[in-house]
CSV table of N, CA, C and O in Angstrom, one decimal:
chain,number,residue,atom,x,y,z
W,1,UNK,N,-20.2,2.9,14.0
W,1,UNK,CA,-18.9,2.5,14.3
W,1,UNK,C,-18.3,1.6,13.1
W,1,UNK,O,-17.2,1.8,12.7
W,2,UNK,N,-19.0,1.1,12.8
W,2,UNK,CA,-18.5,0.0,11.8
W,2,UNK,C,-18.4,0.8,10.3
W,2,UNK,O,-17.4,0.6,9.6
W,3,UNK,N,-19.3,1.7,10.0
W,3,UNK,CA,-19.1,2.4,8.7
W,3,UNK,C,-17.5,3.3,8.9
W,3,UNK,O,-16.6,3.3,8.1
W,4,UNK,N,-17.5,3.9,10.1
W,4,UNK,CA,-15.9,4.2,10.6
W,4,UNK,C,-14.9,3.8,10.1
W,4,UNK,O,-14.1,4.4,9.5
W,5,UNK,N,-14.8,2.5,10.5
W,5,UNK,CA,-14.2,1.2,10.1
W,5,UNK,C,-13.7,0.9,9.1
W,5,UNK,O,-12.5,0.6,9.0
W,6,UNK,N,-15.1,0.8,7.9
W,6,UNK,CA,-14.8,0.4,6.8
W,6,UNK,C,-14.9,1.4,6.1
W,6,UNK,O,-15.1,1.3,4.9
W,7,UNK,N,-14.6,3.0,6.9
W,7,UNK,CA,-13.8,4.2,5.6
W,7,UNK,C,-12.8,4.3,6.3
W,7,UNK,O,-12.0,5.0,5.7
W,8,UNK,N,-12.4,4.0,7.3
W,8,UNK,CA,-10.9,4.2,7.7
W,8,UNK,C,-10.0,3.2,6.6
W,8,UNK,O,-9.0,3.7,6.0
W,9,UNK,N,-10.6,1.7,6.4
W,9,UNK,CA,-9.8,1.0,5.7
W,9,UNK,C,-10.0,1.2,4.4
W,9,UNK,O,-9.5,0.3,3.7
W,10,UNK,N,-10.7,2.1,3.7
W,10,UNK,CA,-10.9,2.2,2.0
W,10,UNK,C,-9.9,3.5,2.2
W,10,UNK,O,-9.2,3.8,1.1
W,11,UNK,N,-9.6,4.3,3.2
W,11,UNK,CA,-8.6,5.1,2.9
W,11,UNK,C,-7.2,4.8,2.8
W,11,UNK,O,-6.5,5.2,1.9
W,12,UNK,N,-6.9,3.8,4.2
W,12,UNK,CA,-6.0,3.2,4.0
W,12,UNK,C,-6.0,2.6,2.4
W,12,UNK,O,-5.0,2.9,1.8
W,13,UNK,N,-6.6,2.0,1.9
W,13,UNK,CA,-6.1,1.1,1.1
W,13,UNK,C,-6.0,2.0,-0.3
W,13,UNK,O,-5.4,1.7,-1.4
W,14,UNK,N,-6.8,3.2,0.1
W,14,UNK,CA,-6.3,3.8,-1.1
W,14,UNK,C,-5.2,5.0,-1.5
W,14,UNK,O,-5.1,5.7,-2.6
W,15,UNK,N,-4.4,5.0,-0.3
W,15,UNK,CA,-3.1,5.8,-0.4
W,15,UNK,C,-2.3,5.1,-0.6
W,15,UNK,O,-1.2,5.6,-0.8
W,16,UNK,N,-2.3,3.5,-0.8
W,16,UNK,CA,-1.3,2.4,-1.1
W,16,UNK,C,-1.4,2.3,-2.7
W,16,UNK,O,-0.6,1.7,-3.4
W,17,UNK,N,-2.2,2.9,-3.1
W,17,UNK,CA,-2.7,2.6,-4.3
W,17,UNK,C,-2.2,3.6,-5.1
W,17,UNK,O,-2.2,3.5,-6.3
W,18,UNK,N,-1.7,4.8,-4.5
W,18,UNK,CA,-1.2,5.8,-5.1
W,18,UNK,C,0.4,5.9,-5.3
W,18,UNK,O,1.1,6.7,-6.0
W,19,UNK,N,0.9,4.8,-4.3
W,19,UNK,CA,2.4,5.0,-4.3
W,19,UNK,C,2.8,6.5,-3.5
W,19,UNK,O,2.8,7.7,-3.7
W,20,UNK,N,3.3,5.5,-2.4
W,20,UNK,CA,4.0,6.4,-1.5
W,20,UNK,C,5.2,5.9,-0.9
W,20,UNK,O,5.3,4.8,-0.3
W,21,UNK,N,6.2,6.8,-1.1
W,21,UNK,CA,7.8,5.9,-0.5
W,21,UNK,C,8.1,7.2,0.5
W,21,UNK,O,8.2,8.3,0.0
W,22,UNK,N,8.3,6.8,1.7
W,22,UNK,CA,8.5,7.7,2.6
W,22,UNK,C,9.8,8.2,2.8
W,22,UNK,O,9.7,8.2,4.1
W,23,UNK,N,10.9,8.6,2.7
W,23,UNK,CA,12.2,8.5,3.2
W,23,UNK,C,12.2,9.9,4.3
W,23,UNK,O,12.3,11.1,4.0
W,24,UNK,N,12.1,9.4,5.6
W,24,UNK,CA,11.9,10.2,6.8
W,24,UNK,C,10.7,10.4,6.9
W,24,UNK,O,10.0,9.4,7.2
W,25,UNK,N,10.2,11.6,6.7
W,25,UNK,CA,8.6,12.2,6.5
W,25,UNK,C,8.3,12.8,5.4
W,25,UNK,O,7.3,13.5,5.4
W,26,UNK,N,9.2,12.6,4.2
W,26,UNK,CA,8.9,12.9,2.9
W,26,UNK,C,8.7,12.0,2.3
W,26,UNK,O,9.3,10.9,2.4
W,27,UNK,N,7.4,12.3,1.4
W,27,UNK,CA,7.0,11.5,0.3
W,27,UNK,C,7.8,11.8,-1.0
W,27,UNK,O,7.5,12.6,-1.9
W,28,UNK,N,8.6,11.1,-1.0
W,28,UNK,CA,9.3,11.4,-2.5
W,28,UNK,C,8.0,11.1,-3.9
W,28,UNK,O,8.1,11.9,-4.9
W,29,UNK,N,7.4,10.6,-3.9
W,29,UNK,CA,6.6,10.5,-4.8
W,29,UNK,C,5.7,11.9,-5.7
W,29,UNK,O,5.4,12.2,-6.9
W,30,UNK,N,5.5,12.6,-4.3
W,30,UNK,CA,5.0,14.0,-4.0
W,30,UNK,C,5.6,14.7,-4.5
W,30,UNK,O,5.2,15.3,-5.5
W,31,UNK,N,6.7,14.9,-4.1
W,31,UNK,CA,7.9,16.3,-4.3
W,31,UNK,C,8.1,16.0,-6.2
W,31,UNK,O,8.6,15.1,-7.0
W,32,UNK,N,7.3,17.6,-6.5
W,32,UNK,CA,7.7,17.7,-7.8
W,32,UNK,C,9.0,18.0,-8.5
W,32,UNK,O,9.3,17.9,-9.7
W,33,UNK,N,9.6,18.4,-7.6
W,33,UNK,CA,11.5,18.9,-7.4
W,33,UNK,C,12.1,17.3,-7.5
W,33,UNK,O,13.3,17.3,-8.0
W,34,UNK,N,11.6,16.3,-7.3
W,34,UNK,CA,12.5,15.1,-6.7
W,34,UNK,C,12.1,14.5,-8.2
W,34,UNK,O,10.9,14.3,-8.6
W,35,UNK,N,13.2,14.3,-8.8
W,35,UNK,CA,13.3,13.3,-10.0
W,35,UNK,C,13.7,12.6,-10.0
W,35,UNK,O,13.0,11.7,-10.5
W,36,UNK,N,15.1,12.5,-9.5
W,36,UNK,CA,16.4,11.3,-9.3
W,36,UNK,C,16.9,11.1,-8.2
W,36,UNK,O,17.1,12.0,-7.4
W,37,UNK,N,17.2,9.8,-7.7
W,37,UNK,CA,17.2,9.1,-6.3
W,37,UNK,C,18.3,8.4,-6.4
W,37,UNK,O,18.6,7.9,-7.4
W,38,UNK,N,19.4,8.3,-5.3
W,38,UNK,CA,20.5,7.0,-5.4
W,38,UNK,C,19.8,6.2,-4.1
W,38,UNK,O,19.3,6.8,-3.1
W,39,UNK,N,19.9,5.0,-4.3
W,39,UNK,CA,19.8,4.3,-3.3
W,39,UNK,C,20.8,3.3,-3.1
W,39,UNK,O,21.2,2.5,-3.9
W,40,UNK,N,21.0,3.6,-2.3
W,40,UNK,CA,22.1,2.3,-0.9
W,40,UNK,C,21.8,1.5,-0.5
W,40,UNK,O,21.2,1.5,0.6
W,41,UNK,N,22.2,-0.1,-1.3
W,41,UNK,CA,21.8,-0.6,-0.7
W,41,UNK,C,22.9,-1.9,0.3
W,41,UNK,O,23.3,-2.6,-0.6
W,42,UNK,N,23.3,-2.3,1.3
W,42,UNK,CA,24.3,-2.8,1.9
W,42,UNK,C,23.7,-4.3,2.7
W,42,UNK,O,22.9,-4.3,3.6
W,43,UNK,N,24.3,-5.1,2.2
W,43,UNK,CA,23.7,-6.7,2.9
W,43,UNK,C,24.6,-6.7,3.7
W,43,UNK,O,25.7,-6.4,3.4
W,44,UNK,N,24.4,-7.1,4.6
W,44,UNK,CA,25.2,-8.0,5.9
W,44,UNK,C,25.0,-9.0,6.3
W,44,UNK,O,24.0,-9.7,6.5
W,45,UNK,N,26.8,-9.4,6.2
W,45,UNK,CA,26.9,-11.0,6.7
W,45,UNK,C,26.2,-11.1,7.7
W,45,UNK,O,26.0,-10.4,8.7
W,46,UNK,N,25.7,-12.5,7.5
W,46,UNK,CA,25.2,-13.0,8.3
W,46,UNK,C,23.4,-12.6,9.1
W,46,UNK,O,22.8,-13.0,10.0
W,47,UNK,N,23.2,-11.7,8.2
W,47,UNK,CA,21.7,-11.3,8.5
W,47,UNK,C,20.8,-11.5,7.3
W,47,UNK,O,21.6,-11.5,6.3
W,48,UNK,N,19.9,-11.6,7.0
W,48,UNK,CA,18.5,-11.9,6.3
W,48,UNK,C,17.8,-10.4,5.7
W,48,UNK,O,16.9,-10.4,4.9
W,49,UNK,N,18.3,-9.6,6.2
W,49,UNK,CA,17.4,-8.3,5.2
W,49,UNK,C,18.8,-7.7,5.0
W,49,UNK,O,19.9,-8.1,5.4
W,50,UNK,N,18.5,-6.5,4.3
W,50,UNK,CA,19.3,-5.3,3.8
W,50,UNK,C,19.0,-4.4,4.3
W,50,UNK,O,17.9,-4.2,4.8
W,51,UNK,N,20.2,-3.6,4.3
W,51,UNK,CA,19.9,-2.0,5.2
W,51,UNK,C,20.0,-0.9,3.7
W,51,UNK,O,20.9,-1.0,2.8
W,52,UNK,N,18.8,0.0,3.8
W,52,UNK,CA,18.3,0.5,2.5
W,52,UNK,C,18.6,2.5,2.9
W,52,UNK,O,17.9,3.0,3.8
W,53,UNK,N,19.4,3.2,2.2
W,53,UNK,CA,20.0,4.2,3.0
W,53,UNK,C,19.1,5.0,1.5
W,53,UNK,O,19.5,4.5,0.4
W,54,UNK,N,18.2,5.9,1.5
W,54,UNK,CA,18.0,6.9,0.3
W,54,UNK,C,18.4,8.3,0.2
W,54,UNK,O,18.0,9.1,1.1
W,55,UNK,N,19.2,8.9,-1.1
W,55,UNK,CA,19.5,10.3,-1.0
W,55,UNK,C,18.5,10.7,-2.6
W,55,UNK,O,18.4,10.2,-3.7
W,56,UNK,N,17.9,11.9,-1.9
W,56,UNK,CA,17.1,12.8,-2.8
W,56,UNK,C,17.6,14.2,-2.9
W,56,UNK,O,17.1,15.2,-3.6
W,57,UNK,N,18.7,14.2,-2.1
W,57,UNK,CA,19.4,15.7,-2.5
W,57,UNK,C,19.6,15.9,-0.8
W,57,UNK,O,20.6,16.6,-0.5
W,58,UNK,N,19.1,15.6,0.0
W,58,UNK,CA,18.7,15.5,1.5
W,58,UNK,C,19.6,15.7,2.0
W,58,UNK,O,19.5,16.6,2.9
W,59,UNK,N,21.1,15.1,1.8
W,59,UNK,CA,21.8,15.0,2.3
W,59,UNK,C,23.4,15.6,1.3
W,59,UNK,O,23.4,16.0,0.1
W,60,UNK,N,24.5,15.5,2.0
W,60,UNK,CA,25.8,15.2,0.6
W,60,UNK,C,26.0,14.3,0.3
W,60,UNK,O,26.3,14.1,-0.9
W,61,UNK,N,26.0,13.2,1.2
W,61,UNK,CA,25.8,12.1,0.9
W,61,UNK,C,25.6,11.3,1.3
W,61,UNK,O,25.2,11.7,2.4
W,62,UNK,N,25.5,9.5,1.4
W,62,UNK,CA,24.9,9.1,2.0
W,62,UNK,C,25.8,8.5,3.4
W,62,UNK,O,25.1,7.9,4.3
W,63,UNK,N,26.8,8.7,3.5
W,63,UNK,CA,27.8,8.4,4.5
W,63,UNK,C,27.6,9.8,5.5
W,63,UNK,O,28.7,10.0,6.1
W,64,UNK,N,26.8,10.7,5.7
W,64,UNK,CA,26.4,11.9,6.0
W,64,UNK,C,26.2,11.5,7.6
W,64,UNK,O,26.7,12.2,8.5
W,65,UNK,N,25.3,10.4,7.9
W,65,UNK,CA,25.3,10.3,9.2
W,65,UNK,C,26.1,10.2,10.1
W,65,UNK,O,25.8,10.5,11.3
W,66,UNK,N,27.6,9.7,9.7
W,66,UNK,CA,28.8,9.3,10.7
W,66,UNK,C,29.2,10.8,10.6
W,66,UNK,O,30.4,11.0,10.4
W,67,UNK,N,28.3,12.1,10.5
W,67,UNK,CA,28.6,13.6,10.7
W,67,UNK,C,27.9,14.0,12.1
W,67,UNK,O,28.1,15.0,12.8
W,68,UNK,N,26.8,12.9,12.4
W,68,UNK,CA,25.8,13.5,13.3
W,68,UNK,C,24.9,13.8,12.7
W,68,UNK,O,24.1,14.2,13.6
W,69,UNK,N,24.2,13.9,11.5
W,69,UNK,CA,22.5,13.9,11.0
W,69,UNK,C,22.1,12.9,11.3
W,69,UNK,O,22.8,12.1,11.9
W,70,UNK,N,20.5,12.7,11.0
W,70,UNK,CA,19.8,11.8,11.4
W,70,UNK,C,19.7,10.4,10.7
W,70,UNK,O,18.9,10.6,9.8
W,71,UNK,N,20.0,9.2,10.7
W,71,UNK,CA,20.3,8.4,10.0
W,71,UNK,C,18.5,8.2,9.6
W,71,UNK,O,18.3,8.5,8.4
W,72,UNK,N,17.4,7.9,10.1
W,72,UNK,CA,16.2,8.1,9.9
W,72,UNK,C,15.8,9.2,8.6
W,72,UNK,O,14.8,9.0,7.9
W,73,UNK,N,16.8,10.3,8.2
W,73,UNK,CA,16.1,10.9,7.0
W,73,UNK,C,16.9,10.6,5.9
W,73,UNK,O,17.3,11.3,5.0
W,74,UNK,N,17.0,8.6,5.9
W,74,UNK,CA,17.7,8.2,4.4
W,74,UNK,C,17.1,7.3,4.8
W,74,UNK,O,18.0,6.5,4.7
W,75,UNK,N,16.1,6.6,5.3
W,75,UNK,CA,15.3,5.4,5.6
W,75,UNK,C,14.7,5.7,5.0
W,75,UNK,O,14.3,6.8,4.8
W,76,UNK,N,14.1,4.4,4.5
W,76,UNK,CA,12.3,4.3,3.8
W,76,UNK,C,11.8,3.5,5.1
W,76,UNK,O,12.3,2.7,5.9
W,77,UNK,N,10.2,4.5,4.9
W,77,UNK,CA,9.7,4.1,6.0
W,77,UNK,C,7.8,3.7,5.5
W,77,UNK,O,7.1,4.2,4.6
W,78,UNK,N,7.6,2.6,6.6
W,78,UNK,CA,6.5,2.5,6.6
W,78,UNK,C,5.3,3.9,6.3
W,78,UNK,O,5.5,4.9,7.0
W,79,UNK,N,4.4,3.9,5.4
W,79,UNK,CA,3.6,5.1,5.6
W,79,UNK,C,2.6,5.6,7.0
W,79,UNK,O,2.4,6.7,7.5
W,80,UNK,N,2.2,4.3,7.4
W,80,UNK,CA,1.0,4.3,8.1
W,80,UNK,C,1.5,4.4,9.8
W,80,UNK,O,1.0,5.2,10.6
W,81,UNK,N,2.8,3.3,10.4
W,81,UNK,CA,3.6,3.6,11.2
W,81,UNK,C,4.6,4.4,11.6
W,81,UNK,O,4.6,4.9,12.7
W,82,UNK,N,5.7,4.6,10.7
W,82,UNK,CA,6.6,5.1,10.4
W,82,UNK,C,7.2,4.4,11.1
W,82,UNK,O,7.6,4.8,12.2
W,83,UNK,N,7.6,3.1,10.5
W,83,UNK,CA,8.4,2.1,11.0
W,83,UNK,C,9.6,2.1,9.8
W,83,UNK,O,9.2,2.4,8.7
W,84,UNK,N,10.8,1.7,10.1
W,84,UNK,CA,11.6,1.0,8.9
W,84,UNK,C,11.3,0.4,8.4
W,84,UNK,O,11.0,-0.6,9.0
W,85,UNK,N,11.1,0.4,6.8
W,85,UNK,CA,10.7,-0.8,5.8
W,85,UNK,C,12.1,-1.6,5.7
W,85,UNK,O,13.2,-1.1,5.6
W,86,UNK,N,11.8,-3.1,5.9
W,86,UNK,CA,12.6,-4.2,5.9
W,86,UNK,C,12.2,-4.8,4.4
W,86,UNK,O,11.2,-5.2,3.8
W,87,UNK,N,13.6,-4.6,3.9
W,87,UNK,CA,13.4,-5.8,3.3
W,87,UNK,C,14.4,-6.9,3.0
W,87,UNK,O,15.5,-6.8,3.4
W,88,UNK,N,13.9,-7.8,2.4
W,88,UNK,CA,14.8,-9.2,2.8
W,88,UNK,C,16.0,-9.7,1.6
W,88,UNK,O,16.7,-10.7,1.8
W,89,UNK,N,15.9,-8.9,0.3
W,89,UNK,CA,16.8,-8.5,-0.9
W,89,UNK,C,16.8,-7.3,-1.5
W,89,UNK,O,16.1,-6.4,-1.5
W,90,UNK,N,17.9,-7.5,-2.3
W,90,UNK,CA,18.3,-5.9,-3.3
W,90,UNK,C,17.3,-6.2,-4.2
W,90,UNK,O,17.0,-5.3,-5.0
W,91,UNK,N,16.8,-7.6,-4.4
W,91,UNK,CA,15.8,-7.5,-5.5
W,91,UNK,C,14.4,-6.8,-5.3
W,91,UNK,O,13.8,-6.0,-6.1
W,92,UNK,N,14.0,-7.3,-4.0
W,92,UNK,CA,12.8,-6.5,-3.1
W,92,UNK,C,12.6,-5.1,-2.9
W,92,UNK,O,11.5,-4.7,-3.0
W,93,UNK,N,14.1,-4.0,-2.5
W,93,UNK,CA,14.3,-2.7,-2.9
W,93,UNK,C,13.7,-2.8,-4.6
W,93,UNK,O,12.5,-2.6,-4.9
W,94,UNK,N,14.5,-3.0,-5.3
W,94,UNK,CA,14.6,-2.7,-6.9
W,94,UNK,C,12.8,-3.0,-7.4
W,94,UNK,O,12.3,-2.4,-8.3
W,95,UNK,N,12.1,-3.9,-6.8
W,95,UNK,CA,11.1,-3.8,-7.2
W,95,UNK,C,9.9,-3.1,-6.7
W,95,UNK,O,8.9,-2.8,-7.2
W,96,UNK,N,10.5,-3.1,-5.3
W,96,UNK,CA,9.3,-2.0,-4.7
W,96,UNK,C,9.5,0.0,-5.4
W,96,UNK,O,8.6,0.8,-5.6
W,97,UNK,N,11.0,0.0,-5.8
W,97,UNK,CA,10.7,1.5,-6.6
W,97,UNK,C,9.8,1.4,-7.9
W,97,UNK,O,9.1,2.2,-8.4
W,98,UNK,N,10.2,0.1,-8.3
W,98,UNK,CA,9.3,0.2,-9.8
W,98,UNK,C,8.3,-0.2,-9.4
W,98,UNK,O,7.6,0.1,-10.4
W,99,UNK,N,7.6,-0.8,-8.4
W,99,UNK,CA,5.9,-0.7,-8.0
W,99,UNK,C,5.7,0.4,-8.2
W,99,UNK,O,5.0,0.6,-9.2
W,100,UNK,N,6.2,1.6,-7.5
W,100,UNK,CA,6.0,3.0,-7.1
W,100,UNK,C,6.5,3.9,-7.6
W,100,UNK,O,6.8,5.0,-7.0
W,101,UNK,N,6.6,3.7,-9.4
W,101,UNK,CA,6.2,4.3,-10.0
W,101,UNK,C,8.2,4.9,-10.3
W,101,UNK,O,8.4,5.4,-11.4
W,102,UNK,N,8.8,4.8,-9.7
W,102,UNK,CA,10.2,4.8,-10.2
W,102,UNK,C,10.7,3.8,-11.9
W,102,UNK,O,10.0,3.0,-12.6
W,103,UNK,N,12.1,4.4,-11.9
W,103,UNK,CA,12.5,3.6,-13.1
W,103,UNK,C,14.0,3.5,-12.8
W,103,UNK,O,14.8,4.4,-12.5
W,104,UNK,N,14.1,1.9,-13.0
W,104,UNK,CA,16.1,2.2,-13.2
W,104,UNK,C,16.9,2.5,-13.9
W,104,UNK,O,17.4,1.8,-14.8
W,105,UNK,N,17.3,3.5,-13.6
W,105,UNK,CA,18.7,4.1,-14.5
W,105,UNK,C,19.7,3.2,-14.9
W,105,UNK,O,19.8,2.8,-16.1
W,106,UNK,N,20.8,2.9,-13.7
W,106,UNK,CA,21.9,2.5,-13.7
W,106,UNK,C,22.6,2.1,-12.3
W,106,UNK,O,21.9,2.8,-11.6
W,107,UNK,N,22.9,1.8,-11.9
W,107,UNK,CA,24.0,1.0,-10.9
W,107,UNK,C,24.9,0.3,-10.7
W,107,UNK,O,25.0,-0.8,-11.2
W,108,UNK,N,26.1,0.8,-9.6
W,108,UNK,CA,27.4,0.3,-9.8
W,108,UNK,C,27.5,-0.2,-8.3
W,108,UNK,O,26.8,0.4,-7.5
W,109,UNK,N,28.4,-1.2,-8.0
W,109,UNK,CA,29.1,-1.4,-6.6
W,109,UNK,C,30.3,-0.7,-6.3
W,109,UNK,O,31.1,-0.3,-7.1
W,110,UNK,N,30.4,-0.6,-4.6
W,110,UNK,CA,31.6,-0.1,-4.1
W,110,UNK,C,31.7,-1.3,-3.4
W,110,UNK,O,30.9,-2.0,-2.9
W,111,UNK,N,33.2,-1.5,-3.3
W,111,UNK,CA,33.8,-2.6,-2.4
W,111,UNK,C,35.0,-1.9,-1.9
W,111,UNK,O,35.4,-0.9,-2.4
W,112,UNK,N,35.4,-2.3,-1.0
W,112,UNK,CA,36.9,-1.5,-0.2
W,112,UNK,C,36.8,-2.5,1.2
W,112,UNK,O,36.1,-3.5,1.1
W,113,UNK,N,37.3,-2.3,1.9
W,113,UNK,CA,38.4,-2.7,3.4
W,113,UNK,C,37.4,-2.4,4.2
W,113,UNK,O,37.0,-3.3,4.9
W,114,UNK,N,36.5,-1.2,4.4
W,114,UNK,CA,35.9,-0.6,5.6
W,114,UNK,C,34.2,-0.5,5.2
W,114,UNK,O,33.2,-0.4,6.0
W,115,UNK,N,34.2,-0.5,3.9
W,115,UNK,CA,32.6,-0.3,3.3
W,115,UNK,C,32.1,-1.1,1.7
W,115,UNK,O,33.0,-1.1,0.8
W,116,UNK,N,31.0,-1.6,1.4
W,116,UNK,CA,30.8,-2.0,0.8
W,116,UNK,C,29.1,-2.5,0.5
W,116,UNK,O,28.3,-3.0,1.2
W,117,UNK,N,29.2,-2.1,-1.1
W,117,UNK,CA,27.4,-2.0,-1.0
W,117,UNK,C,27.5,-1.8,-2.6
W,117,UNK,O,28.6,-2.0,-3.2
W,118,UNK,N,26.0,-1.4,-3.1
W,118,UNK,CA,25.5,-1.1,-4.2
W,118,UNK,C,25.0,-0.4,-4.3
W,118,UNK,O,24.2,-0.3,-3.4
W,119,UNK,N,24.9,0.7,-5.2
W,119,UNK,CA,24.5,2.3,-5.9
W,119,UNK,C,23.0,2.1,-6.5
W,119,UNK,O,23.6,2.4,-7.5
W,120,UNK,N,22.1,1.9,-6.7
W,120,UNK,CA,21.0,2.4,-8.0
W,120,UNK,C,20.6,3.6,-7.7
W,120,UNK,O,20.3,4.1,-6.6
W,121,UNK,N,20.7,4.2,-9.4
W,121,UNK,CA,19.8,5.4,-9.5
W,121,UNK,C,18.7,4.7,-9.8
W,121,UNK,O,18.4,3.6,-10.3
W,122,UNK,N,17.6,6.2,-9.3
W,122,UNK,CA,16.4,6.2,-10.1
W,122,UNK,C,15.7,6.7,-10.6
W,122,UNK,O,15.5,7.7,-9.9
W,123,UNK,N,14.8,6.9,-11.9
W,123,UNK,CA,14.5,8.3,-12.6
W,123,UNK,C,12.7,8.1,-12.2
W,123,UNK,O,12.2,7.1,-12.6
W,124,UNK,N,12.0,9.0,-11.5
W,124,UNK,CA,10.9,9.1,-11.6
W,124,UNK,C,9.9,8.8,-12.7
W,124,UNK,O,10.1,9.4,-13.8
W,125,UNK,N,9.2,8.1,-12.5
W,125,UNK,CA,8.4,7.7,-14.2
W,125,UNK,C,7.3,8.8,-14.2
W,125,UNK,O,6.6,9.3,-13.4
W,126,UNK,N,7.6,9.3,-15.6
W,126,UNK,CA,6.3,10.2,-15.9
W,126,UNK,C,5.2,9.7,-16.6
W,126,UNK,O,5.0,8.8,-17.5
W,127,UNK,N,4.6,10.3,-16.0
W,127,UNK,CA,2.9,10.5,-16.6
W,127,UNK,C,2.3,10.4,-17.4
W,127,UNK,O,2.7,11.4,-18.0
W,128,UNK,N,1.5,9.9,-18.1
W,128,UNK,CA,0.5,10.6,-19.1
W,128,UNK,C,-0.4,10.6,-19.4
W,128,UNK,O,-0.7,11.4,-20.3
């Protein structure tokens, strides 16, 4: 039981080690098609984390859900639960892609009357 145990947790700890960003049930990391990513990211008054929206081609765009798609397949999600990853700044997004192996492009803000947030692209880091 205990050897169980302690290969269930050297597994776990070694698919963290690989870089995995879930958005829905895709590994973007995985997908050799997936190069470039925008991410959404939107703070709300008065709350403590950011709501983190990702398009990989997935969708048209990221305002796609107020159509009836699944707002879940532009979430980053926990790997192991498949919980929403929280995080608590735009700086916290921006550095969890470049843990994982992403790079930043470029990013701009949108502000208006009804909506308002921040753009980053991201270019997948290659290999060598």
């Amino acid at each position: 039981m205990k050897s169980f145990i302690l290969s269930a947790i050297l597994v776990f700890l070694s698919t963290l080690s690989f870089g995995q960003i879930f958005v829905g049930d895709v590994d973007i990391n995985r997908v050799d098609s997936i190069k470039i990513v925008e991410v959404y990211v939107n703070r709300r008054a008065f709350k403590n984390i950011v709501h983190v929206f990702v398009d990989y081609g997935q969708k048209d765009n990221l305002n796609a859900i107020s159509i009836g798609n699944r707002s879940d397949d532009l979430l980053i999600l926990e790997p192991g639960t498949k919980r929403k990853k929280v995080f608590l700044s735009t700086g916290g997004v921006l550095n969890f892609f470049e843990r994982n192996g992403w790079e930043y492009i470029n990013g701009f803000a949108e502000n208006g009357p009804d909506i308002g947030g921040n753009y980053y692209h991201f270019r997948k880091r290659l290999t060598k």
